Amino acid sequence: MLARWIAALAAFIIVILIGMITIGNFATGVDTGNFFDTEGANSFAFIGAIALVVGFLVYAAVEYAQTGGFGSIASQFDTRTIVLMPIAVAINIILGATVANALKLPIYLDSIGTILVGALAGPVAGALTGFLSNVLWTYVVPPPFQNGPAAAFGIVAVVIGVFAGLAGRAGWLRPRPNRPIGELAIGGLVALAIVFGLGIYAYVRFYAAGFEFFSPENTDPIFAVVGWLIGALFVTFVLGFLGLLFVRRDLTVAYVTVLGVVTGLVAALVSAPISANVFGGVTGGGTDFLVAAFRQGGADLQTATFQQGLLSDPVDKLVTFFVVYLVLAAMARRTKARFPQGERLLEQRDAEDREEGGWRGAAA
Amino acid sequence: MAGSGRLSGRQPVGGGAPDFLGRPGPTAYHRLNPLTKATLATVTAIAAVVLGGLPGPILLTAGAVILPALSARVLSRLLRTALLLALPIAISAFLVNLFFFPGGSQVLLRIGPITATAEGLGFALEILVRILAISGAVTLFYLTTRPGDLTADLERRGINSRAAFVANASVQTVPAMVERAAQITAAQRARGLDTEGSIWRRVRGIVPIVGPVILGSIAEVEERTMALEARGFTRPGRRTLLWTPADSTRQSFARWLLLIALLGLIVVRISAALT
Amino acid sequence: MTITLAGIGYRYAGASKPALIDIDLELGEGEVVGLAGPSEAGKTTLCLVLSGLAPRTVGGQIRGSLTLDGEDVDTWPMHRLSQRIGIAFQNPSTQLSQVTDTVFEEVAFGPMNLGLPRDEVISRTWAALSALRIDALVERDPRRLSGGQQQLVALAGLLAMRPAHLVLDEPTAQLDPAGTQLVGDAIERLAADGASILIAEQKTDLLASICSRLVVLDEGRVALSGPAADVLADPRLDGLGVAAPSPVRLRRAAEAAGANVARLAEAFSGD
């Protein structure tokens, strides 16, 4: 079993290395909005996407060689999952369209369904839910919900679904209530360290001028607004996180936070080049204002979309993961347990299903 | 095959397959195989991005969107829908790029601290025609094809029945969920929920709607799963299709031609950029 | 074809006590058996076990045996069992497949899943539609029908699978009076045609009109069992939380008010 994952991971890394060496390009300081003008092309996302697909194919091939079938992939798609997927797709589309068109908030909220399916059913199921959501959102859903750019971001949804699926499989979304304060404090500190470490690394790259937001010499009013926005988000996040952690005394809050921020950063990385090169940084939602603000600050297209992504995506995915965690908490134990990965989302309890006295489970 | 004859009813009264299945579309374009129409839409959208610039996407839109729309007699609906679809993006694109284009030197307009530049205008127009081409192509597909027809066609070609089921069910679930949300909104309003007003109020107002909609839908999963399995859904393998759209070798040829043309375009563009 | 339950016990996943304890039941060809009992008595659970959904789809654990004409069906997958025993539920709208735009395709959904030849799918669909007299609805959108009509469509969808037995779990519980009438009449017709049905209901009037036998459950066990008329007149019904059918209640009320019921019955028996 492990062999498959190792082979897939190895293939993934090899493809990334080859890609980076031959055509890897992280272009900033450029303003052409087209992939095919090489100065404007950021190929890391493509390489990553291709690597993901290759890794998946290798995984499937190894599984086929080992077992003559695709059990671990097919098992993610039992009837229950098949029934949940359309509901998840609808949730993605409706919430995403409402937020983008009606509310104009600088977040997306279009991945709740993807992450829910990923957690309950597995990475492949989550990935397909996300992909299908984006494709249908563009081609088949009528206005006012239709969203033209969505299909191009299908690969981002795939990545999000995979992350959620793997996290669910690893048991990171299992509730861990009533832990001692010491454990909570350590968990909280580790989570915050990871989040800020990643955040600072990502932000420092793109926000060289960021800390000037608050400097008195900068008279541009847009920067004051964006600066305060960042500050407010920052404070809200820390307070909310600490509050949830210690009020609910649920250690999983730390896991969910890290998961949200990491997924958000990766999503930003994959989606920014698509946004910049296909749509010139504009997709019709509230995030466009942020892009405008960063462009005003002198950033080129690539950098501006990255900066916007690094702001919106982690917040968006953080909120989404928390919403999914709450939804999972609201679902009955019995309902969750029947899903392919459902067992890994349940609180650890003593084993109840005793198979004695002639009791038997389903044979078929 | 089991089953006492008692429950299977009397002799069939109706004849063969009812004729409302697979009712053909009003024009020749409508009657094209859905995969053909989908290929056209996708190739047009991708080509618009690959070409870049201004003349490319404009010609593409004229040939691959406007002309077929004329022959399918959906032009006016297409213009209305595609423009509606593209409007928010177009406005954003214009404003963002016209005014906030760094490094522009030819100033056209100055409003306070923000300036509009000619380079910005050029870039904004490029993005605009690209977006119009994409939304036009996609809208043409949407207006001339029933989603069920595309999934039926794909199922005939070998797509997994369950994948087709998910796609079909998703298409139905979106409007169903919107209706449910509207019902819940009405009910909540009757209980005094505030849905107008400031942004903060609206966000807060969403939660008591979104919660029941999401949780209500998820609660149905168990019942729906049982109902499906009671109707043979677990049987592996292909299922029977009552009707599939027609196809022709000419259309198959045309589809391959489109794909090869797109590939050629990509190759040409990449090599042009490299030299 | 006869279904036999012998010593059946069932426990839901994660439950400490079983929902069904030591149930013996037989459903033969052409029989209509009623299932009554207070809520949480195990009526729905028994329906799920009979149809095979428990434990296959719903999980949980089972003991005892379920046999069809003596053959143990423990290892049968759900799609095989669904061609012998059909089950309909309370909620009309969640039984729709959500992938069809017309009643015809909705009813054809089951046979399509079974991979039958196209002609057979079509003929079975027409047969099922006419058995439930909903031929006129073929072109309608199933989502836009009334609750009662949707239940008829659900029943037609089951009949198209050509099962030997039908299990109905409170089919009129979520319907308005018009729908209840519609579905009740349809079930009566099916019963009159010789269908083998097990119907769980709170509305004992319906049970009284079609069932030859009645089983009353209480806390997972069989409390009463026997010919319908006897069970429905049994005074212990009330204590079990089951309302007697209207004629019985009327008779009792009249007796309590002092009327001479025997003479009234004579006077009214002129038909």
mmCIF file of C-alpha atoms in Angstrom, chain A residues 80 83 86-87 333-334 337-338 349 352-364, chain C residues 9-14 16 18 55-64 74-77:
data_model
loop_
_atom_site.group_PDB
_atom_site.id
_atom_site.type_symbol
_atom_site.label_atom_id
_atom_site.label_comp_id
_atom_site.label_asym_id
_atom_site.label_seq_id
_atom_site.Cartn_x
_atom_site.Cartn_y
_atom_site.Cartn_z
ATOM 1 C CA ARG A 80 -23.513 7.590 -0.965
ATOM 2 C CA VAL A 83 -25.432 11.153 -4.085
ATOM 3 C CA PRO A 86 -24.199 16.834 -6.899
ATOM 4 C CA ILE A 87 -25.218 18.457 -3.628
ATOM 5 C CA ARG A 333 -22.236 9.958 13.704
ATOM 6 C CA ARG A 334 -24.176 7.305 11.873
ATOM 7 C CA ALA A 337 -19.643 6.584 9.348
ATOM 8 C CA ARG A 338 -21.134 5.172 6.166
ATOM 9 C CA ARG A 349 -14.644 6.120 20.976
ATOM 10 C CA GLU A 352 -19.031 -0.663 19.739
ATOM 11 C CA ASP A 353 -19.708 -3.069 16.955
ATOM 12 C CA ARG A 354 -19.102 -6.387 18.534
ATOM 13 C CA GLU A 355 -19.452 -9.287 16.188
ATOM 14 C CA GLU A 356 -20.455 -11.977 18.594
ATOM 15 C CA GLY A 357 -23.569 -13.936 19.284
ATOM 16 C CA GLY A 358 -24.280 -14.511 15.641
ATOM 17 C CA TRP A 359 -24.362 -10.835 14.627
ATOM 18 C CA ARG A 360 -22.904 -10.255 11.215
ATOM 19 C CA GLY A 361 -22.428 -7.229 9.031
ATOM 20 C CA ALA A 362 -23.289 -6.965 5.366
ATOM 21 C CA ALA A 363 -21.832 -9.812 3.345
ATOM 22 C CA ALA A 364 -22.338 -8.180 -0.014
ATOM 23 C CA GLY C 9 -32.532 -9.427 14.843
ATOM 24 C CA TYR C 10 -31.024 -6.165 13.659
ATOM 25 C CA ARG C 11 -28.878 -3.533 15.302
ATOM 26 C CA TYR C 12 -27.992 -0.187 13.770
ATOM 27 C CA ALA C 13 -24.297 0.736 13.651
ATOM 28 C CA GLY C 14 -23.192 2.320 16.897
ATOM 29 C CA SER C 16 -26.291 -0.348 21.994
ATOM 30 C CA PRO C 18 -31.053 -3.875 18.829
ATOM 31 C CA PRO C 55 -27.449 -4.134 6.413
ATOM 32 C CA ARG C 56 -26.190 -3.691 2.840
ATOM 33 C CA THR C 57 -26.738 0.022 2.363
ATOM 34 C CA VAL C 58 -27.457 1.215 5.876
ATOM 35 C CA GLY C 59 -24.769 -0.720 7.707
ATOM 36 C CA GLY C 60 -25.373 -2.298 11.086
ATOM 37 C CA GLN C 61 -25.531 -5.938 12.018
ATOM 38 C CA ILE C 62 -28.075 -8.638 11.457
ATOM 39 C CA ARG C 63 -28.729 -12.083 12.868
ATOM 40 C CA GLY C 64 -31.156 -14.752 11.800
ATOM 41 C CA ASP C 74 -27.402 -13.123 2.696
ATOM 42 C CA THR C 75 -24.715 -12.871 0.016
ATOM 43 C CA TRP C 76 -26.890 -11.300 -2.644
ATOM 44 C CA PRO C 77 -25.806 -7.801 -3.685
#
